[in-house]
């Protein structure tokens, strides 16, 4: 009994120190905290050293993000998903090809490490951290190469979460057009969903559908990358949650009698995504931002501005 009391006394300072982290994480599941605020809160706690050191944030975020995206599938109509994907297929394919080619040329021009350049280009072209995680093992990328690419993408994701909704309102974009634009021009699925949900329900549905249609291109891009860099095609990390997301849409379509349950799952998934953004913020530290360095950021920002501006002009004027 005395030993248990002593152990509790030893743990009490740690419990007290990390209490704000768990409290804010819980509040992210309530409507009182928006996606951008969640990201800021996470980054603030990380900067103050109030994030539990033994918590594998990257793994937890990846798992929760996968579950929440699958849950969003229950709130998306099958016909809407098909039409949004087919209507924007030229833009999806064109943006991927354009980003990868420009990334290759800029990497050469900057005299930058080819593998890191490919990871940043792939993350920009397809779906941020998920694409980097899938391609990195296929090309035998070193951990520091993956870390630099991830840091670059995460920094730009954070900016996009605040910038895109403001620009959408500035250009008086419709819900549908903003959903298309955010899906094409924002890297990570979490930030796409965060920005789109802040803009509106239709924007969220459109953005999620198109973003995951883009994410399907992880597999062929990873295989081609493995061939170019002499890597191992067997090491490709396939994002299975995309298939589960499609299955969720199909279930909601085939069994409409469960509509009330599907809507509840959809709403819960949106809140879990806010929690994911809090965790992403908690994983971004000043040291990671410094580690990105000048050249990776130059490459990342140039690619991001190019695809963002190009896709915006296409959506508004074509």
Short mmCIF file of C-alpha atoms in Angstrom, two decimals:
data_model
loop_
_atom_site.label_atom_id
_atom_site.label_comp_id
_atom_site.label_asym_id
_atom_site.label_seq_id
_atom_site.Cartn_x
_atom_site.Cartn_y
_atom_site.Cartn_z
CA UNK A 1 0.00 0.00 0.00
CA UNK A 2 2.81 2.38 0.95
CA UNK A 3 4.70 1.45 -2.24
CA UNK A 4 1.62 2.22 -4.36
CA UNK A 5 1.23 5.58 -2.63
CA UNK A 6 4.89 6.39 -3.24
CA UNK A 7 4.58 5.46 -6.92
CA UNK A 8 1.53 7.71 -7.25
CA UNK A 9 3.40 10.59 -5.62
CA UNK A 10 6.26 10.11 -8.08
CA UNK A 11 3.89 10.15 -11.05
CA UNK A 12 1.83 13.12 -9.80
CA UNK A 13 4.18 15.84 -11.19
CA UNK A 14 4.05 14.19 -14.65
CA UNK A 15 0.26 13.87 -14.51
CA UNK A 16 0.00 17.54 -13.53
CA UNK A 17 2.45 18.60 -16.27
CA UNK A 18 0.69 16.77 -19.08
CA UNK A 19 -2.88 17.38 -17.89
CA UNK A 20 -3.36 20.35 -20.29
CA UNK A 21 -2.42 18.10 -23.23
CA UNK A 22 -5.04 15.46 -22.46
CA UNK A 23 -7.63 18.07 -21.49
CA UNK A 24 -7.28 20.00 -24.76
CA UNK A 25 -7.18 16.73 -26.75
CA UNK A 26 -10.55 15.83 -25.20
CA UNK A 27 -11.98 19.30 -25.95
CA UNK A 28 -11.04 18.86 -29.62
CA UNK A 29 -13.83 16.30 -29.84
CA UNK A 30 -16.32 19.07 -29.04
CA UNK A 31 -17.52 21.77 -31.47
CA UNK A 32 -15.91 24.53 -29.38
CA UNK A 33 -12.50 24.04 -31.05
CA UNK A 34 -12.01 24.54 -34.79
CA UNK A 35 -9.37 22.88 -36.99
CA UNK A 36 -6.94 25.86 -37.15
CA UNK A 37 -7.22 26.49 -33.39
CA UNK A 38 -6.53 22.79 -32.71
CA UNK A 39 -3.34 22.99 -34.77
CA UNK A 40 -2.18 26.13 -32.93
CA UNK A 41 -2.92 24.60 -29.53
CA UNK A 42 -0.95 21.47 -30.41
CA UNK A 43 2.05 23.47 -31.63
CA UNK A 44 1.93 25.71 -28.54
CA UNK A 45 1.99 22.74 -26.15
CA UNK A 46 4.86 21.17 -28.11
CA UNK A 47 6.83 24.43 -27.92
CA UNK A 48 6.26 24.60 -24.15
CA UNK A 49 7.36 20.98 -23.68
CA UNK A 50 3.91 19.89 -22.50
CA UNK A 51 3.54 16.92 -24.86
CA UNK A 52 4.17 13.49 -23.24
CA UNK A 53 7.58 12.33 -24.43
CA UNK A 54 6.64 8.63 -24.43
CA UNK A 55 3.58 9.18 -26.64
CA UNK A 56 4.06 8.03 -30.24
CA UNK A 57 2.18 10.94 -31.77
CA UNK A 58 3.01 10.09 -35.40
CA UNK A 59 1.65 6.54 -35.10
CA UNK A 60 -1.43 7.64 -33.14
CA UNK A 61 -2.21 10.40 -35.64
CA UNK A 62 -1.86 8.03 -38.60
CA UNK A 63 -4.23 5.51 -37.02
CA UNK A 64 -6.85 8.07 -35.99
CA UNK A 65 -6.65 9.78 -39.38
CA UNK A 66 -7.30 6.49 -41.16
CA UNK A 67 -10.31 5.70 -38.96
CA UNK A 68 -11.79 9.19 -39.33
CA UNK A 69 -11.45 9.18 -43.14
CA UNK A 70 -13.21 5.82 -43.29
CA UNK A 71 -15.95 7.30 -41.10
CA UNK A 72 -16.36 10.25 -43.47
CA UNK A 73 -17.19 7.75 -46.21
CA UNK A 74 -20.52 7.00 -44.49
CA UNK A 75 -21.62 10.60 -45.06
CA UNK A 76 -20.79 10.80 -48.77
CA UNK A 77 -23.27 9.82 -51.48
CA UNK A 78 -21.98 7.36 -54.04
CA UNK A 79 -23.17 9.33 -57.07
CA UNK A 80 -21.63 12.53 -55.69
CA UNK A 81 -18.29 10.78 -55.20
CA UNK A 82 -18.31 9.32 -58.72
CA UNK A 83 -19.33 12.55 -60.46
CA UNK A 84 -16.87 14.71 -58.49
CA UNK A 85 -14.02 12.34 -59.36
CA UNK A 86 -14.86 11.94 -63.07
CA UNK A 87 -15.61 15.64 -63.59
CA UNK A 88 -12.21 16.59 -62.19
CA UNK A 89 -10.11 13.70 -63.52
CA UNK A 90 -8.16 15.90 -66.01
CA UNK A 91 -7.29 18.31 -63.18
CA UNK A 92 -6.30 15.47 -60.84
CA UNK A 93 -4.01 13.78 -63.37
CA UNK A 94 -2.68 17.05 -64.78
CA UNK A 95 -1.76 18.43 -61.35
CA UNK A 96 0.06 15.22 -60.36
CA UNK A 97 2.06 15.07 -63.59
CA UNK A 98 2.84 18.82 -63.52
CA UNK A 99 4.02 18.75 -59.88
CA UNK A 100 6.25 15.71 -60.31
CA UNK A 101 7.90 17.07 -63.48
CA UNK A 102 8.40 20.54 -61.97
CA UNK A 103 9.74 18.95 -58.78
CA UNK A 104 12.30 16.97 -60.78
CA UNK A 105 13.45 20.08 -62.68
CA UNK A 106 13.67 22.23 -59.54
CA UNK A 107 15.57 19.53 -57.66
CA UNK A 108 18.12 19.49 -60.47
CA UNK A 109 18.30 23.30 -60.60
CA UNK A 110 18.83 23.60 -56.84
CA UNK A 111 21.48 20.88 -56.81
CA UNK A 112 19.34 19.18 -54.20
CA UNK A 113 19.36 15.56 -52.98
CA UNK A 114 17.30 13.57 -55.52
CA UNK A 115 15.50 11.30 -53.04
CA UNK A 116 14.49 14.13 -50.71
CA UNK A 117 13.37 16.13 -53.75
CA UNK A 118 11.23 13.22 -54.94
CA UNK A 119 9.66 12.80 -51.51
CA UNK A 120 8.73 16.51 -51.30
CA UNK A 121 7.42 16.44 -54.88
CA UNK A 122 5.36 13.30 -54.23
CA UNK A 123 4.00 14.73 -50.99
CA UNK A 124 2.93 17.89 -52.84
CA UNK A 125 1.55 16.03 -55.86
CA UNK A 126 -0.54 13.41 -54.06
CA UNK A 127 -1.29 13.48 -50.34
CA UNK A 128 1.48 14.82 -48.15
CA UNK A 129 2.76 12.64 -45.35
CA UNK A 130 0.90 9.54 -46.54
CA UNK A 131 2.60 9.71 -49.94
CA UNK A 132 6.00 10.30 -48.35
CA UNK A 133 5.47 7.35 -45.99
CA UNK A 134 4.51 5.14 -48.94
CA UNK A 135 7.33 6.13 -51.29
CA UNK A 136 10.21 6.42 -48.77
CA UNK A 137 10.68 2.66 -48.15
CA UNK A 138 10.23 1.93 -51.87
CA UNK A 139 13.27 4.07 -52.77
CA UNK A 140 15.29 3.13 -49.66
CA UNK A 141 15.23 6.72 -48.40
CA UNK A 142 17.19 7.47 -45.23
CA UNK A 143 15.32 8.53 -42.11
CA UNK A 144 16.70 12.08 -42.29
CA UNK A 145 15.51 12.40 -45.92
CA UNK A 146 12.00 11.38 -44.91
CA UNK A 147 12.10 13.67 -41.86
CA UNK A 148 13.09 16.72 -43.94
CA UNK A 149 10.35 16.01 -46.50
CA UNK A 150 7.74 15.51 -43.76
CA UNK A 151 8.80 18.69 -41.92
CA UNK A 152 8.55 20.72 -45.14
CA UNK A 153 5.11 19.37 -45.97
CA UNK A 154 3.79 19.77 -42.42
CA UNK A 155 4.88 23.43 -42.27
CA UNK A 156 3.09 24.24 -45.53
CA UNK A 157 0.05 22.24 -44.42
CA UNK A 158 -0.19 24.40 -41.32
CA UNK A 159 -0.12 27.58 -43.39
CA UNK A 160 -2.71 26.22 -45.84
CA UNK A 161 -5.17 25.46 -43.08
CA UNK A 162 -5.42 29.19 -42.30
CA UNK A 163 -4.75 30.66 -45.74
CA UNK A 164 -7.09 28.68 -48.01
CA UNK A 165 -10.47 29.44 -46.39
CA UNK A 166 -9.56 33.15 -46.35
CA UNK A 167 -8.58 33.07 -50.03
CA UNK A 168 -11.70 31.09 -50.89
CA UNK A 169 -13.89 33.83 -49.41
CA UNK A 170 -11.74 36.53 -51.02
CA UNK A 171 -12.34 35.02 -54.48
CA UNK A 172 -16.00 34.30 -53.62
CA UNK A 173 -15.53 30.63 -54.50
CA UNK A 174 -18.51 28.30 -54.36
CA UNK A 175 -18.54 25.40 -51.90
CA UNK A 176 -17.89 22.96 -54.75
CA UNK A 177 -15.05 24.95 -56.32
CA UNK A 178 -13.31 25.45 -52.99
CA UNK A 179 -13.58 21.73 -52.26
CA UNK A 180 -11.92 20.94 -55.61
CA UNK A 181 -9.19 23.54 -55.08
CA UNK A 182 -8.31 22.50 -51.54
CA UNK A 183 -8.16 18.82 -52.60
CA UNK A 184 -5.71 19.66 -55.39
CA UNK A 185 -3.56 22.33 -53.73
CA UNK A 186 -3.27 21.26 -50.06
CA UNK A 187 -0.90 18.40 -49.23
CA UNK A 188 -2.21 16.26 -46.36
CA UNK A 189 -5.73 14.83 -46.20
CA UNK A 190 -6.10 16.09 -42.62
CA UNK A 191 -5.46 19.72 -43.63
CA UNK A 192 -7.66 19.35 -46.74
CA UNK A 193 -10.55 18.17 -44.57
CA UNK A 194 -9.81 20.83 -41.94
CA UNK A 195 -9.83 23.69 -44.45
CA UNK A 196 -12.84 22.34 -46.35
CA UNK A 197 -14.93 21.71 -43.23
CA UNK A 198 -14.27 25.31 -42.17
CA UNK A 199 -15.67 26.41 -45.54
CA UNK A 200 -18.82 24.28 -45.54
CA UNK A 201 -20.45 20.86 -45.76
CA UNK A 202 -20.45 20.62 -49.57
CA UNK A 203 -16.82 21.72 -49.70
CA UNK A 204 -15.94 18.97 -47.22
CA UNK A 205 -17.70 16.25 -49.25
CA UNK A 206 -16.12 17.37 -52.53
CA UNK A 207 -12.63 17.83 -51.07
CA UNK A 208 -12.57 14.45 -49.32
CA UNK A 209 -13.72 12.60 -52.43
CA UNK A 210 -11.24 14.22 -54.81
CA UNK A 211 -8.35 14.08 -52.34
CA UNK A 212 -8.73 10.33 -51.89
CA UNK A 213 -9.09 9.86 -55.65
CA UNK A 214 -5.67 11.53 -55.91
CA UNK A 215 -4.34 9.36 -53.10
CA UNK A 216 -4.97 6.24 -55.19
CA UNK A 217 -2.04 7.34 -57.36
CA UNK A 218 0.35 6.63 -54.48
CA UNK A 219 0.66 3.02 -55.62
CA UNK A 220 1.74 3.54 -59.28
CA UNK A 221 3.98 6.49 -58.33
CA UNK A 222 5.67 4.41 -55.61
CA UNK A 223 6.25 1.51 -58.04
CA UNK A 224 7.74 3.83 -60.69
CA UNK A 225 9.92 5.50 -58.04
CA UNK A 226 11.19 2.11 -56.86
CA UNK A 227 12.17 1.22 -60.43
CA UNK A 228 13.94 4.55 -61.01
CA UNK A 229 15.92 4.41 -57.75
CA UNK A 230 16.56 0.67 -57.75
CA UNK A 231 14.41 0.19 -54.65
CA UNK A 232 12.20 -2.67 -53.55
CA UNK A 233 8.60 -2.67 -54.86
CA UNK A 234 7.64 -5.05 -52.03
CA UNK A 235 8.35 -2.31 -49.46
CA UNK A 236 5.62 0.01 -50.73
CA UNK A 237 3.30 1.01 -47.90
CA UNK A 238 -0.18 0.74 -49.46
CA UNK A 239 -2.77 3.00 -47.76
CA UNK A 240 -5.54 0.44 -47.22
CA UNK A 241 -7.82 2.99 -45.57
CA UNK A 242 -8.68 4.33 -49.05
CA UNK A 243 -10.32 1.02 -49.93
CA UNK A 244 -12.19 1.02 -46.62
CA UNK A 245 -13.36 4.57 -47.32
CA UNK A 246 -14.80 3.43 -50.66
CA UNK A 247 -16.45 0.47 -48.91
CA UNK A 248 -18.06 2.83 -46.37
CA UNK A 249 -19.57 4.87 -49.22
CA UNK A 250 -20.89 1.67 -50.80
CA UNK A 251 -22.42 0.42 -47.53
CA UNK A 252 -24.22 3.73 -46.99
CA UNK A 253 -25.54 3.49 -50.56
CA UNK A 254 -26.64 -0.15 -50.44
CA UNK A 255 -28.18 -0.04 -46.95
CA UNK A 256 -29.87 3.39 -46.66
CA UNK A 257 -31.95 2.27 -43.68
CA UNK A 258 -28.96 2.96 -41.41
CA UNK A 259 -28.85 6.65 -42.36
CA UNK A 260 -29.11 7.97 -38.78
CA UNK A 261 -26.16 5.80 -37.69
CA UNK A 262 -24.14 6.83 -40.76
CA UNK A 263 -24.72 10.51 -40.00
CA UNK A 264 -23.58 10.01 -36.39
CA UNK A 265 -20.38 8.29 -37.59
CA UNK A 266 -19.82 11.09 -40.11
CA UNK A 267 -20.15 13.82 -37.45
CA UNK A 268 -17.89 11.95 -35.00
CA UNK A 269 -15.28 11.46 -37.74
CA UNK A 270 -15.17 15.22 -38.38
CA UNK A 271 -14.40 15.82 -34.70
CA UNK A 272 -11.72 13.11 -34.66
CA UNK A 273 -10.08 14.89 -37.60
CA UNK A 274 -9.86 18.04 -35.46
CA UNK A 275 -8.14 15.92 -32.82
CA UNK A 276 -5.74 14.68 -35.53
CA UNK A 277 -4.84 18.27 -36.39
CA UNK A 278 -4.16 18.94 -32.71
CA UNK A 279 -1.82 15.94 -32.64
CA UNK A 280 -0.13 17.07 -35.86
CA UNK A 281 0.46 20.46 -34.26
CA UNK A 282 1.86 18.72 -31.18
CA UNK A 283 4.36 16.95 -33.43
CA UNK A 284 5.66 20.14 -35.05
CA UNK A 285 8.50 21.69 -33.09
CA UNK A 286 10.87 24.58 -33.77
CA UNK A 287 13.74 22.09 -34.13
CA UNK A 288 11.84 20.24 -36.89
CA UNK A 289 11.19 23.53 -38.68
CA UNK A 290 14.87 24.42 -38.52
CA UNK A 291 15.84 20.94 -39.71
CA UNK A 292 13.92 21.50 -42.93
CA UNK A 293 16.53 24.07 -43.99
CA UNK A 294 16.39 26.53 -46.88
CA UNK A 295 16.54 24.33 -50.00
CA UNK A 296 13.74 21.91 -49.03
CA UNK A 297 11.49 24.86 -48.14
CA UNK A 298 12.37 26.62 -51.40
CA UNK A 299 11.39 23.50 -53.32
CA UNK A 300 8.27 22.89 -51.26
CA UNK A 301 7.04 26.49 -51.41
CA UNK A 302 7.70 26.81 -55.17
CA UNK A 303 5.83 23.58 -55.91
CA UNK A 304 2.99 24.53 -53.59
CA UNK A 305 2.57 28.02 -55.06
CA UNK A 306 2.75 26.64 -58.61
CA UNK A 307 0.12 23.93 -58.16
CA UNK A 308 -2.04 26.18 -55.96
CA UNK A 309 -2.02 29.10 -58.40
CA UNK A 310 -2.34 26.90 -61.49
CA UNK A 311 -5.27 24.89 -60.14
CA UNK A 312 -7.01 28.05 -58.89
CA UNK A 313 -6.81 29.68 -62.35
CA UNK A 314 -8.07 26.46 -63.94
CA UNK A 315 -11.04 26.21 -61.59
CA UNK A 316 -12.01 29.88 -61.90
CA UNK A 317 -11.53 30.42 -65.62
CA UNK A 318 -11.58 27.10 -67.52
#
